[in-house]
Coordinates of C-alpha atoms in Angstrom, one line a residue:
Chain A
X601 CA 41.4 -10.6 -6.3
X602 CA 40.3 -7.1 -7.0
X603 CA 38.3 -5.0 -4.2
X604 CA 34.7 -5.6 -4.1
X605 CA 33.7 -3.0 -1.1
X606 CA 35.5 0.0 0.6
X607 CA 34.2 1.5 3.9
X608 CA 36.3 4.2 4.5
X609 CA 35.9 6.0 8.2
X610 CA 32.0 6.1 8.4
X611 CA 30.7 7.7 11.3
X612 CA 26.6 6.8 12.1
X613 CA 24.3 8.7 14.3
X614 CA 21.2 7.7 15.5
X615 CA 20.2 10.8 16.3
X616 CA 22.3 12.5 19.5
X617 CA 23.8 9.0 19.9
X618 CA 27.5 7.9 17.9
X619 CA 27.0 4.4 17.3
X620 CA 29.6 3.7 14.4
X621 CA 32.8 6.0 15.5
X622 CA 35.4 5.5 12.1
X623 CA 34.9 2.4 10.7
X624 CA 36.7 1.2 7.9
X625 CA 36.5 -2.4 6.6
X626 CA 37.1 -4.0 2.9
X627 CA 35.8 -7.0 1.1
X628 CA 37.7 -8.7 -1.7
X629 CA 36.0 -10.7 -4.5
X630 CA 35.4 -14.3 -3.3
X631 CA 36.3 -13.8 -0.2
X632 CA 34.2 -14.3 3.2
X633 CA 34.8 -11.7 5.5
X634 CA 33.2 -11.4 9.2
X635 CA 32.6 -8.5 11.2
X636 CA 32.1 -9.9 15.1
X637 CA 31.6 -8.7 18.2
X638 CA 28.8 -7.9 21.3
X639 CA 25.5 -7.0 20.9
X640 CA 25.2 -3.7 20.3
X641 CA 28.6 -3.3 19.1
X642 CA 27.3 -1.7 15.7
X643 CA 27.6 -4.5 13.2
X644 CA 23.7 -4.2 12.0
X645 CA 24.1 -0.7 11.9
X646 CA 27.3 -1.1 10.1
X647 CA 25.2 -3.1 7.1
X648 CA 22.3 -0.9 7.4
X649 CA 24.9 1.9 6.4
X650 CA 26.3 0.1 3.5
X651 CA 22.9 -0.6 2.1
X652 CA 22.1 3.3 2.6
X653 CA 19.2 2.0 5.1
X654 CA 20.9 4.7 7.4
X655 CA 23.3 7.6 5.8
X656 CA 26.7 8.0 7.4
X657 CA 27.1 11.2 8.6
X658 CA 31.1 11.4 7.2
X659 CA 33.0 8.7 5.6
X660 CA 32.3 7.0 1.9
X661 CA 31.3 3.8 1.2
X662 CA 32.2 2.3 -1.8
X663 CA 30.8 -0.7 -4.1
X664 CA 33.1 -2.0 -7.2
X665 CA 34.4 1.9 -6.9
X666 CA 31.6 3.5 -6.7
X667 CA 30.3 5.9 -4.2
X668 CA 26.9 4.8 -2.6
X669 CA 26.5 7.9 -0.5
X670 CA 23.5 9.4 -2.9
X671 CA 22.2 6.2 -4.3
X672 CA 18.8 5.1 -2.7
X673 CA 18.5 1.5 -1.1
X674 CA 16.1 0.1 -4.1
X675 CA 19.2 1.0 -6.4
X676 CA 22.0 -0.4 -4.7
X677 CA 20.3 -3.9 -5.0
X678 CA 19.9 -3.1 -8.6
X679 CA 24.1 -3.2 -8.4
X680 CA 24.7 -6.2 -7.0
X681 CA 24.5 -6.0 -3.5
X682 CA 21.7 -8.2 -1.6
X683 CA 21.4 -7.5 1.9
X684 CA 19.7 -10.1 4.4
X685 CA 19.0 -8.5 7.5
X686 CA 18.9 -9.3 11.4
X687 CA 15.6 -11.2 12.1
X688 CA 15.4 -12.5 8.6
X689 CA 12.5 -9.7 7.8
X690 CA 10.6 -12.3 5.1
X691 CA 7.5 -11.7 4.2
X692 CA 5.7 -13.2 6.3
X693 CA 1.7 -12.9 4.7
X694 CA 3.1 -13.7 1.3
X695 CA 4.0 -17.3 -0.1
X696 CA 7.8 -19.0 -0.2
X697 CA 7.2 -18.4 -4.0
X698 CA 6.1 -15.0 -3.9
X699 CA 9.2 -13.9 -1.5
X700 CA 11.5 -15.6 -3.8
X701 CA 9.4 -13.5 -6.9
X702 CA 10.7 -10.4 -4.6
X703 CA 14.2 -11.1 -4.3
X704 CA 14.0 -11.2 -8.2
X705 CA 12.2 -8.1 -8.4
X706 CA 15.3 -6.6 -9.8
X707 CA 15.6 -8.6 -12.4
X708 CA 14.2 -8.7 -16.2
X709 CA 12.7 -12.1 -15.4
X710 CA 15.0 -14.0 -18.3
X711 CA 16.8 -15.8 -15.8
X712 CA 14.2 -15.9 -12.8
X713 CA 13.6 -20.0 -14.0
X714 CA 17.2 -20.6 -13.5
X715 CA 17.6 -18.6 -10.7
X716 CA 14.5 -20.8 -8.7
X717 CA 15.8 -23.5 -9.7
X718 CA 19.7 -22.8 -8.1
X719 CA 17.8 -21.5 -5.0
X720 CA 15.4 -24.5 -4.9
X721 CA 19.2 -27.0 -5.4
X722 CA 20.1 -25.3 -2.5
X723 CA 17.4 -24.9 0.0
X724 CA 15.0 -28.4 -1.3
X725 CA 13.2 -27.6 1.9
X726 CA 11.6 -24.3 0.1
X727 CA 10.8 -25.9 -3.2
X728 CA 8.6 -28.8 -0.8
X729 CA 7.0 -25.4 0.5
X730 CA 6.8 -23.9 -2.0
X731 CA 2.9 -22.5 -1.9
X732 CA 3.0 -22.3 1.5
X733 CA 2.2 -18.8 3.5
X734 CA 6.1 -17.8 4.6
X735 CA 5.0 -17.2 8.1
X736 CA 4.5 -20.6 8.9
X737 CA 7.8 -21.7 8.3
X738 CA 10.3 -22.8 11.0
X739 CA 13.0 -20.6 12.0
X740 CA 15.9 -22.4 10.5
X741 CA 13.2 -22.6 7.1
X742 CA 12.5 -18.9 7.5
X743 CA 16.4 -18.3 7.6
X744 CA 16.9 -20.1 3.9
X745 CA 14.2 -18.1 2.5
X746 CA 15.6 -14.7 3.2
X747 CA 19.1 -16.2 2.1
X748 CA 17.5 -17.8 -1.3
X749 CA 15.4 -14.4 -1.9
X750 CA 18.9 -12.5 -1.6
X751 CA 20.3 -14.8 -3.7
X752 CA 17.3 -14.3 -6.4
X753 CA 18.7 -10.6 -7.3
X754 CA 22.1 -12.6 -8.4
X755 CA 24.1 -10.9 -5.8
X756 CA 27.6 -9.9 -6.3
X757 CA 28.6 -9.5 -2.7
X758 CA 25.7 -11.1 -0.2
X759 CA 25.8 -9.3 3.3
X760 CA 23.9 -11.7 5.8
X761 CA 23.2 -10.2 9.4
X762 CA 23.4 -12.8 12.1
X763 CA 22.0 -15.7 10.0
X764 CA 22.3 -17.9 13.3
X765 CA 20.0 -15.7 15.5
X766 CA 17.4 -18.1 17.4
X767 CA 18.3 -21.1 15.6
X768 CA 19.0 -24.8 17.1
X769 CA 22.6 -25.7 17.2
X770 CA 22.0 -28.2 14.7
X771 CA 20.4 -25.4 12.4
X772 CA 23.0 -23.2 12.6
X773 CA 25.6 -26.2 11.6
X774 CA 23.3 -26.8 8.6
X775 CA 23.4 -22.4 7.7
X776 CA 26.9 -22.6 7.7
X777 CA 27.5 -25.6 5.4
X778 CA 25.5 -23.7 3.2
X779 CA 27.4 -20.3 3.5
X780 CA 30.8 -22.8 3.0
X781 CA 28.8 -23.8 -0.3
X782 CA 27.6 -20.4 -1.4
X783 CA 31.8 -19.2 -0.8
X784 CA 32.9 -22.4 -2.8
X785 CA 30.0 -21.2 -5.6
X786 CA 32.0 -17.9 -5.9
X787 CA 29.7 -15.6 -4.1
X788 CA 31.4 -13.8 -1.8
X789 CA 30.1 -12.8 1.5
X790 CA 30.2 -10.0 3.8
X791 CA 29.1 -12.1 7.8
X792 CA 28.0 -9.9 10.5
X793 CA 27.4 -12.5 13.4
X794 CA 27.6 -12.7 17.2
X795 CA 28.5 -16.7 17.1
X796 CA 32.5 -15.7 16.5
X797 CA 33.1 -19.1 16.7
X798 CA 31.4 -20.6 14.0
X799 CA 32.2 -17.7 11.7
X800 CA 35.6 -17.4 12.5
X801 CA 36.1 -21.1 11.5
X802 CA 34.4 -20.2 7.8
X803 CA 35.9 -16.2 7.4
X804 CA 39.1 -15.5 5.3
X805 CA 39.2 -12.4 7.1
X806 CA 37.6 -11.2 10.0
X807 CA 36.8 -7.7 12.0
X808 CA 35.9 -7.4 15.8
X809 CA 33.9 -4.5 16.2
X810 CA 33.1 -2.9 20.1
X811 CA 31.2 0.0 21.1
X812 CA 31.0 1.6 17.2
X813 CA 34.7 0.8 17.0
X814 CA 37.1 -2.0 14.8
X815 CA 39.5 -2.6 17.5
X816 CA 41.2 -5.8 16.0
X817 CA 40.7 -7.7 12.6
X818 CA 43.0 -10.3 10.9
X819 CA 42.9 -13.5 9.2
X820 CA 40.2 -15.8 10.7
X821 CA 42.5 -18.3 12.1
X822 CA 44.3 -15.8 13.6
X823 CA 41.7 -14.1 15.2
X824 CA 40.8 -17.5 16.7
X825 CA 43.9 -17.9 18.1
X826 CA 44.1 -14.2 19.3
X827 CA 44.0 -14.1 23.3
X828 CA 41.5 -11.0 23.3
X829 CA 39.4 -12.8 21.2
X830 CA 39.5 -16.1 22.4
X831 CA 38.9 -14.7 26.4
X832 CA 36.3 -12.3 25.3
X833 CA 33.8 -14.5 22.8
X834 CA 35.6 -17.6 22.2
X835 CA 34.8 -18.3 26.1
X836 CA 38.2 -18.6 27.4
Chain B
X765 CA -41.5 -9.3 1.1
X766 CA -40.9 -6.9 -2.1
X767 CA -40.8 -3.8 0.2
X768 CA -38.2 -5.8 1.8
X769 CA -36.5 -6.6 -1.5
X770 CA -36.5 -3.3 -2.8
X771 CA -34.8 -1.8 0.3
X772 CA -32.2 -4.7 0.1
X773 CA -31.5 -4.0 -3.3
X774 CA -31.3 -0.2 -2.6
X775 CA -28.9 -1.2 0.1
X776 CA -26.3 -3.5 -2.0
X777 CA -26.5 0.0 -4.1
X778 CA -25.6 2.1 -2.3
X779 CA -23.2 -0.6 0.1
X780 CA -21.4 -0.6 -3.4
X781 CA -20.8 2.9 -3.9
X782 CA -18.9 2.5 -0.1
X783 CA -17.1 -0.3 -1.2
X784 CA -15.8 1.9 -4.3
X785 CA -14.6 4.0 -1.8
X786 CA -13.6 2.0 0.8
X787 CA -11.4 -0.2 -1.1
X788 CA -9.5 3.6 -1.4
X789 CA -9.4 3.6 2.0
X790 CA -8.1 0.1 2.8
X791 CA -5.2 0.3 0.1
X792 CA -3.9 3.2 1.1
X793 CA -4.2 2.3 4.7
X794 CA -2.3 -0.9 3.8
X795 CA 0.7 0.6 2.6
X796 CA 1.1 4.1 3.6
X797 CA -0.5 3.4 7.1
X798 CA -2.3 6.3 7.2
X799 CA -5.9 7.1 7.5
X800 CA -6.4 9.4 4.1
X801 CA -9.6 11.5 5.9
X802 CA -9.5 13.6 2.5
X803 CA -10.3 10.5 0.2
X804 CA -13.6 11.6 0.7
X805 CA -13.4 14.8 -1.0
X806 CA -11.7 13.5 -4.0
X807 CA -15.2 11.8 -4.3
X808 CA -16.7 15.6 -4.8
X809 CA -14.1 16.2 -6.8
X810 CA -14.5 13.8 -9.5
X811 CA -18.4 14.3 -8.9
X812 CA -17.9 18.2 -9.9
X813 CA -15.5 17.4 -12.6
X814 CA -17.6 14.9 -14.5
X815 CA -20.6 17.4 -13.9
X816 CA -19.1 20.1 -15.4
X817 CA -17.2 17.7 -18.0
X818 CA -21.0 16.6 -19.4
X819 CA -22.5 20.1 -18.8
X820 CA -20.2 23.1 -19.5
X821 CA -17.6 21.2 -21.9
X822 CA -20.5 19.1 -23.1
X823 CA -18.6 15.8 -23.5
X824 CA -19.8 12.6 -23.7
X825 CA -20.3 10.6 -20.4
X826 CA -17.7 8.3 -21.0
X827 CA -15.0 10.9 -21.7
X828 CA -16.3 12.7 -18.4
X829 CA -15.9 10.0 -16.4
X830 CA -12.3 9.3 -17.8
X831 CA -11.7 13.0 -17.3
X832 CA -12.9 12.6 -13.7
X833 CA -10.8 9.4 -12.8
X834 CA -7.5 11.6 -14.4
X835 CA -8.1 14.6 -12.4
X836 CA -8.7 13.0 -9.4
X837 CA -5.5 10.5 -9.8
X838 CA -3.7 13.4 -10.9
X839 CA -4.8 15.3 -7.5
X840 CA -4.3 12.4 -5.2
X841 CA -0.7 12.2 -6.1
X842 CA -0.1 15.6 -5.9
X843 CA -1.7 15.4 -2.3
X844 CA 0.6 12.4 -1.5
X845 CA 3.7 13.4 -2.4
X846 CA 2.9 17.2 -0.8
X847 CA 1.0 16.8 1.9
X848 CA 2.3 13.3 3.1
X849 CA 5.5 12.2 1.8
X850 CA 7.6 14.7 4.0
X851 CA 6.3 13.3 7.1
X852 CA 7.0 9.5 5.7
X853 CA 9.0 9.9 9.4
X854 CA 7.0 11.9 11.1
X855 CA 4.6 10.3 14.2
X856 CA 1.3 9.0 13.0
X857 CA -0.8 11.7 14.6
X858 CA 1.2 14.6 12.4
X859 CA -0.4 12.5 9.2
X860 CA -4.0 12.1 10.6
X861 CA -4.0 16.1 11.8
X862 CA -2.5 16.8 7.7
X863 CA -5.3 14.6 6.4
X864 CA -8.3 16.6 7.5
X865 CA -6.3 19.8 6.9
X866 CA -6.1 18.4 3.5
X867 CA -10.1 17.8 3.9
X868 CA -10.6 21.0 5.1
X869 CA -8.5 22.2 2.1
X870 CA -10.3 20.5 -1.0
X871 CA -13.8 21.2 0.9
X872 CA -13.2 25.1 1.2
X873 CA -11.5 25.1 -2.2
X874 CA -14.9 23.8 -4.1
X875 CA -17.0 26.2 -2.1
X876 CA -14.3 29.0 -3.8
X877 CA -14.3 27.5 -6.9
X878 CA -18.1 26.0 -7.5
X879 CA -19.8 28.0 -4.7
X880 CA -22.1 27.0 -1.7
X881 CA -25.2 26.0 -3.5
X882 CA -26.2 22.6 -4.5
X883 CA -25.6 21.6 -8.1
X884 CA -28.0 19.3 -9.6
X885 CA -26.3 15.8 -11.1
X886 CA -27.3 14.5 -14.0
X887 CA -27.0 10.8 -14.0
X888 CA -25.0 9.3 -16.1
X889 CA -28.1 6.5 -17.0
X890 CA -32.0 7.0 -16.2
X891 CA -35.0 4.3 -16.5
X892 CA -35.6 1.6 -14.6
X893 CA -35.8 -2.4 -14.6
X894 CA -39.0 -3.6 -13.3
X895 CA -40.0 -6.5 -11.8
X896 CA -43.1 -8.6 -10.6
X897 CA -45.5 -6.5 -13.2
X898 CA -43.4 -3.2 -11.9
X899 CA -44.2 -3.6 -8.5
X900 CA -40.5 -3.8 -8.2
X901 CA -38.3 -1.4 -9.8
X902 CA -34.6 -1.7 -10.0
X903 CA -33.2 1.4 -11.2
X904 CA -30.1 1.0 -13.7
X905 CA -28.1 3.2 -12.4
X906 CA -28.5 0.3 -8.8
X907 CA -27.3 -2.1 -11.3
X908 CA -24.2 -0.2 -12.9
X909 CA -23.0 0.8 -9.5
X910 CA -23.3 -3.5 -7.9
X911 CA -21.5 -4.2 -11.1
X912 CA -18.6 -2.2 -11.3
X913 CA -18.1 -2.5 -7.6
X914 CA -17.6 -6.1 -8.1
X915 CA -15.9 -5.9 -10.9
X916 CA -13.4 -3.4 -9.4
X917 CA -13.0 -5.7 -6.3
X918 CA -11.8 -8.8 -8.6
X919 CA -9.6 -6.5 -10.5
X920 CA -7.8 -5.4 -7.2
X921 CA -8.2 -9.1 -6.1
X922 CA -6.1 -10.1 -9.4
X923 CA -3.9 -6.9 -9.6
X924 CA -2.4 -7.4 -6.0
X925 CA -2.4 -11.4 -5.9
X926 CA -0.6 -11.9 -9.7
X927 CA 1.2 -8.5 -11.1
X928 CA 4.6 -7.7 -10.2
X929 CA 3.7 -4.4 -9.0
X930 CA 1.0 -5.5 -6.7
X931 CA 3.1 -8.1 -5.4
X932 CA 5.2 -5.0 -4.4
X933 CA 2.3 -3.1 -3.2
X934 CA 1.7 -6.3 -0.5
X935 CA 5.6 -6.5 0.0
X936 CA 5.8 -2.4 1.0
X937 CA 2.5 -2.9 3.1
X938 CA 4.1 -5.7 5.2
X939 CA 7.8 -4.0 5.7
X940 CA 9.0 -1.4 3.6
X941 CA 12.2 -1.6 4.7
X942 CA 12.6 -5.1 3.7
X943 CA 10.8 -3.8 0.7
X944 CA 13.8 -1.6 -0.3
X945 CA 15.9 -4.4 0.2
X946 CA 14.3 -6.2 -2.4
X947 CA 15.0 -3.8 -5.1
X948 CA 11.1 -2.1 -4.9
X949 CA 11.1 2.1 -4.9
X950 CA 8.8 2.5 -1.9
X951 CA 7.7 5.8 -2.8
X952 CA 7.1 4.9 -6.5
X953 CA 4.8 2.4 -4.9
X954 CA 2.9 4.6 -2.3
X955 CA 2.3 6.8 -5.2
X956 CA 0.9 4.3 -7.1
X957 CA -1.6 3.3 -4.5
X958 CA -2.4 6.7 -4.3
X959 CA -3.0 7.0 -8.0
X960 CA -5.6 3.7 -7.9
X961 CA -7.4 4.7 -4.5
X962 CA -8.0 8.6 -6.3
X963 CA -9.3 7.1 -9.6
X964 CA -11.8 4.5 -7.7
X965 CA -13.0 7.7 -5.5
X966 CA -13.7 9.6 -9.1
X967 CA -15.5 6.2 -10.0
X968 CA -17.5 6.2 -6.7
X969 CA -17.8 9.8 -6.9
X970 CA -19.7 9.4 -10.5
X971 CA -21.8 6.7 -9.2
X972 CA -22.7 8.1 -6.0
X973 CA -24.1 11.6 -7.2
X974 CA -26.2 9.4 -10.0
X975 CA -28.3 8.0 -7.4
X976 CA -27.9 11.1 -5.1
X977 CA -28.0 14.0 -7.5
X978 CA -27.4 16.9 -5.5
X979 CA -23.7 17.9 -5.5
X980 CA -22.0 20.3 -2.6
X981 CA -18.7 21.0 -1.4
X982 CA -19.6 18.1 1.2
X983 CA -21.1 15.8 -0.4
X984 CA -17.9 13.6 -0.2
X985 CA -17.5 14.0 3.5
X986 CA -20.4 11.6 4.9
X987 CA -19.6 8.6 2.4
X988 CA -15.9 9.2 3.3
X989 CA -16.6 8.5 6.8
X990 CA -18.6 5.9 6.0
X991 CA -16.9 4.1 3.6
X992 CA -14.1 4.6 6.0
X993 CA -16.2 2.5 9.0
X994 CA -17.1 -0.1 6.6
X995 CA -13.2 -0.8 5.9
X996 CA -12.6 -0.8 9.4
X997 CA -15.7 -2.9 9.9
X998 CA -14.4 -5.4 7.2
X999 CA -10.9 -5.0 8.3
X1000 CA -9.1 -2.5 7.5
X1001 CA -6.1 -3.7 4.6
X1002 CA -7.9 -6.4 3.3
X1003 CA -9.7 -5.6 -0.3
X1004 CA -12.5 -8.0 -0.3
X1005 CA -13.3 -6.9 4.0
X1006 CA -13.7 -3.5 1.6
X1007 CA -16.4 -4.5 -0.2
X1008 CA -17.8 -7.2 2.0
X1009 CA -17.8 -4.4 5.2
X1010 CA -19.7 -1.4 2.5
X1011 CA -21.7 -4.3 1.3
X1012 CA -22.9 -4.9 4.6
X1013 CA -22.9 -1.3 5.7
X1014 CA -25.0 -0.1 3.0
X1015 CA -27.4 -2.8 4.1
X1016 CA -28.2 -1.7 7.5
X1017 CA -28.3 1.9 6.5
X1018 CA -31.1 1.2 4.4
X1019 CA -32.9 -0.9 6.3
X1020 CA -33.2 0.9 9.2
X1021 CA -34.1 3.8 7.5
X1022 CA -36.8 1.9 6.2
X1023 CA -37.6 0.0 9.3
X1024 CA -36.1 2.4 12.3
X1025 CA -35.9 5.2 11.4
X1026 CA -34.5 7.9 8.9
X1027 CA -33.0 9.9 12.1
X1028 CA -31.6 7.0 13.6
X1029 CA -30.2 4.9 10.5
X1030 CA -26.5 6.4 11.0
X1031 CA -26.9 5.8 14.8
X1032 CA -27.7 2.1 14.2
X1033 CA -24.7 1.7 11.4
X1034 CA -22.4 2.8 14.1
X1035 CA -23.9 0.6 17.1
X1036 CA -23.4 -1.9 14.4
X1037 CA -19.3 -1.0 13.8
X1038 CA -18.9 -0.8 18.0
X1039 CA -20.6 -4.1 18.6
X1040 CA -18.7 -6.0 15.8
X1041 CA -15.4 -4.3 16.8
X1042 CA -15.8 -5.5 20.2
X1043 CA -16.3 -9.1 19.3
X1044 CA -13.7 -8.5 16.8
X1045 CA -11.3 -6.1 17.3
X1046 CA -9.9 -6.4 13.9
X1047 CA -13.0 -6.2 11.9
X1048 CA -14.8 -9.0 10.3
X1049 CA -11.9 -10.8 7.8
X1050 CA -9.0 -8.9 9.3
X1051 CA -6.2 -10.2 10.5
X1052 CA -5.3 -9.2 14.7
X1053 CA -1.3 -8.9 14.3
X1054 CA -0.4 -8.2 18.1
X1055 CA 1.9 -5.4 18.2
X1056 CA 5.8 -6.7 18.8
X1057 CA 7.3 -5.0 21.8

């Protein structure tokens, strides 16, 4: 299993403010790995850092061995990594079709008719929807669409960021069978999520992040059965 | 009634030559989010270019009016990625103050360049079209400018509803960040807008100073205001509220010029924007997005 993605002692700043002190985290091929923790812990920021959104201060990040520190967001898609960010951010004036067309927009197009059609296998809801305007989709609906548009650029590691947020229990059961799926599929999967307990039951590894900080990480079933993780977001 | 007619017609003229230019307006605004107060002035500038292409280097009109859209491209994405694109960041008011520095800029440079005194246009087509045994005359160069404008405004419609790279262009106007995400080079896309919205203002210029022929360092300055109420009185982002608010606008000009009077016609076109906007805020086929807090 050969290392995917290195993080090696960022430091973020939103301007005065320190909001990710030192954080290092890996990501093997085929694995799912999940950073937890409170909100405002710094696991968004933590994404938006690896996708060059923001630009760590000190620290490298690196992708199949290769820095990403000068390379601009729009590029590091073009290597493989697909980033689905907090609140889903589809877009929502343009049809399920034309999002999907987006996520591809990396892409020659040769393989854009295959690719719809794997996303469409997975999410059957989109293809019903297909023309419709993406904004009046349902949450859970919304949710599949970002994950299918990442999915177009043929990711090789796919970082989702709280894929739960605002959705019906029963939703959020049905977004994790489908991350079990995309894991058994061979894409391997970076989880930022506040839910520990559903992503603690899918992770192979997992990281709790607090105030800007990794203060424990560990196998997922470990985790679940640590006491400092089970008093403070497992609820007792 | 053929008084009437021929002030309509002379309306949807010179509506058109505000769509041209509005459309500018609209896609820039879309994207960038900026209001680009020195489109306007690119309109003189491709007006003195072609002028000067068909007089001094003696070209042919067509090869002016190519050399016009070039310059004027050339010049808006030099103003872009200059003027603008450092203050990508900055808070909107820093742009808006840069645009009419920018307007200021290209105004004060013709007046160095071409001088203070009016230059006479010659249009790129003479004659007129007459109807009912002449009694109503529809001038060709009324004809050319309604055509292209609608022929521009389906081109847009097409460009941004079926190519990749106006499927972008929507993408980066609704979240650029997202946008990013997706693979898309924001910039590379502003630019591009830029490029389009400078070559239609050479276009509009061209048209504009054929049925106006007097050319000055501000001859762009009143249609850019203009053409900037009419996208806001269509709704500011969308292409066809473009041409349908310049349409509209050039329409009410003219008649109450012919029917008010010549004083008050810009008065009345602006009563017009304020009454519309307050019925609705987001111009006639915009779209009100409240603001997410």
């Amino acid at each position: 299993m050969g290392q995917i993605l290195k993080v090696d002692n960022i430091n973020v700043y939103y301007g005065a403010i320190h909001a990710i002190k030192g954080v290092s985290l890996e990501v093997n091929e085929g694995e799912i790995v999940t950073l937890i923790g409170a909100n405002g812990a710094g696991k968004s920021t933590t994404l938006k850092a690896i996708s060059n959104l923001l630009h760590p201060k000190t620290g490298s990040i690196e992708f199949f061995g290769e820095k990403l520190a000068h390379i601009p967001p729009h590029k590091i898609v073009e290597k493989g990594l697909a980033h689905v960010p907090e609140g889903r951010r589809i877009f929502l004036q343009m049809t399920v079709q034309e999002n999907l067309e987006m996520g591809a927009y990396t892409q020659g197009g040769k393989t854009f008719n295959e690719d719809i059609d794997g996303v469409f296998k997975q999410f059957p809801r989109l293809l019903e929807r297909r023309k419709q305007i993406a904004g009046t989709l349902s949450g859970g609906e919304q949710q599949m669409l970002a994950m299918g548009r990442a999915l177009m650029s043929r990711p090789k590691l796919l970082m989702l960021d709280e894929p739960s947020m605002g959705l019906a229990p029963i939703l959020v059961e049905q977004i994790f069978d489908i991350i079990k799926e995309l894991h058994k599929n061979g894409t391997t999967i970076l989880l930022v999520e506040q839910n520990a307990q559903m992503a603690l039951s899918v992770a192979d590894r997992a990281y709790v992040m607090e105030t800007g900080r990794i203060t424990l990480s560990g196998t997922g079933a470990e985790l679940a059965q640590s006491d400092s993780v089970r008093k403070a977001y497992l609820g007792g | 009634m053929l008084e009437f007619l021929s002030y309509l017609i002379s309306g949807i003229s010179l509506g058109s030559v505000y769509a041209i230019i509005a459309l500018g307006y609209t896609m820039v605004y879309g994207i960038a989010k900026m209001l680009n107060f020195a489109h306007g002035d690119v309109i003189m500038v491709g007006g003195y270019v072609s002028l000067l292409a068909m007089t001094s280097l003696g070209l042919p009109t067509w090869a002016a009016i190519l050399l016009a859209m070039v310059v004027c491209t050339v010049l808006g994405v030099i103003i872009e990625g200059l003027a603008y694109k450092p203050l990508r960041s900055a808070p909107s008011l820093a742009v808006l103050i840069t645009a009419i520095g920018v307007s200021y800029f290209l105004q004060n440079s013709a007046l160095l360049i071409w001088g203070a005194n009016p230059k006479v246009y010659s249009p790129i087509i003479e004659g007129t079209f007459k109807l009912f045994d002449g009694k109503l005359p529809i001038s060709y160069i009324s004809m050319l400018t309604v055509s292209v404008c609608i022929v521009i405004m389906i081109g847009l419609t097409i460009f941004t509803s079926k190519s990749k790279m106006g499927k972008a262009m929507r993408a980066c106007s609704e979240d650029k960040a997202a946008a990013q995400l997706m693979g898309i080079n924001v910039n590379k896309t502003i630019s591009l807008t830029f490029a389009i919205g400078s070559a239609l203002a050479a276009i509009a210029g061209v048209l504009l100073c054929s049925s106006y022929p007097t050319l000055m360092p501000t001859t762009g300055s009143m249609p850019g205001i203009k053409a900037f109420t009419a996208a806001v009185f269509g709704g500011i982002g969308s292409i066809p509220g473009a041409f349908l608010g310049g349409i509209l606008l050039g329409i009410i000009e003219s008649l109450a010029k012919a029917y008010i009077s010549t004083q008050l016609a810009n008065t009345v076109v602006f009563a017009v924007l304020i009454i519309v906007l307050l019925v609705r805020p987001a111009g006639l086929l915009g779209k009100y997005v409240p603001e997410k807090v």
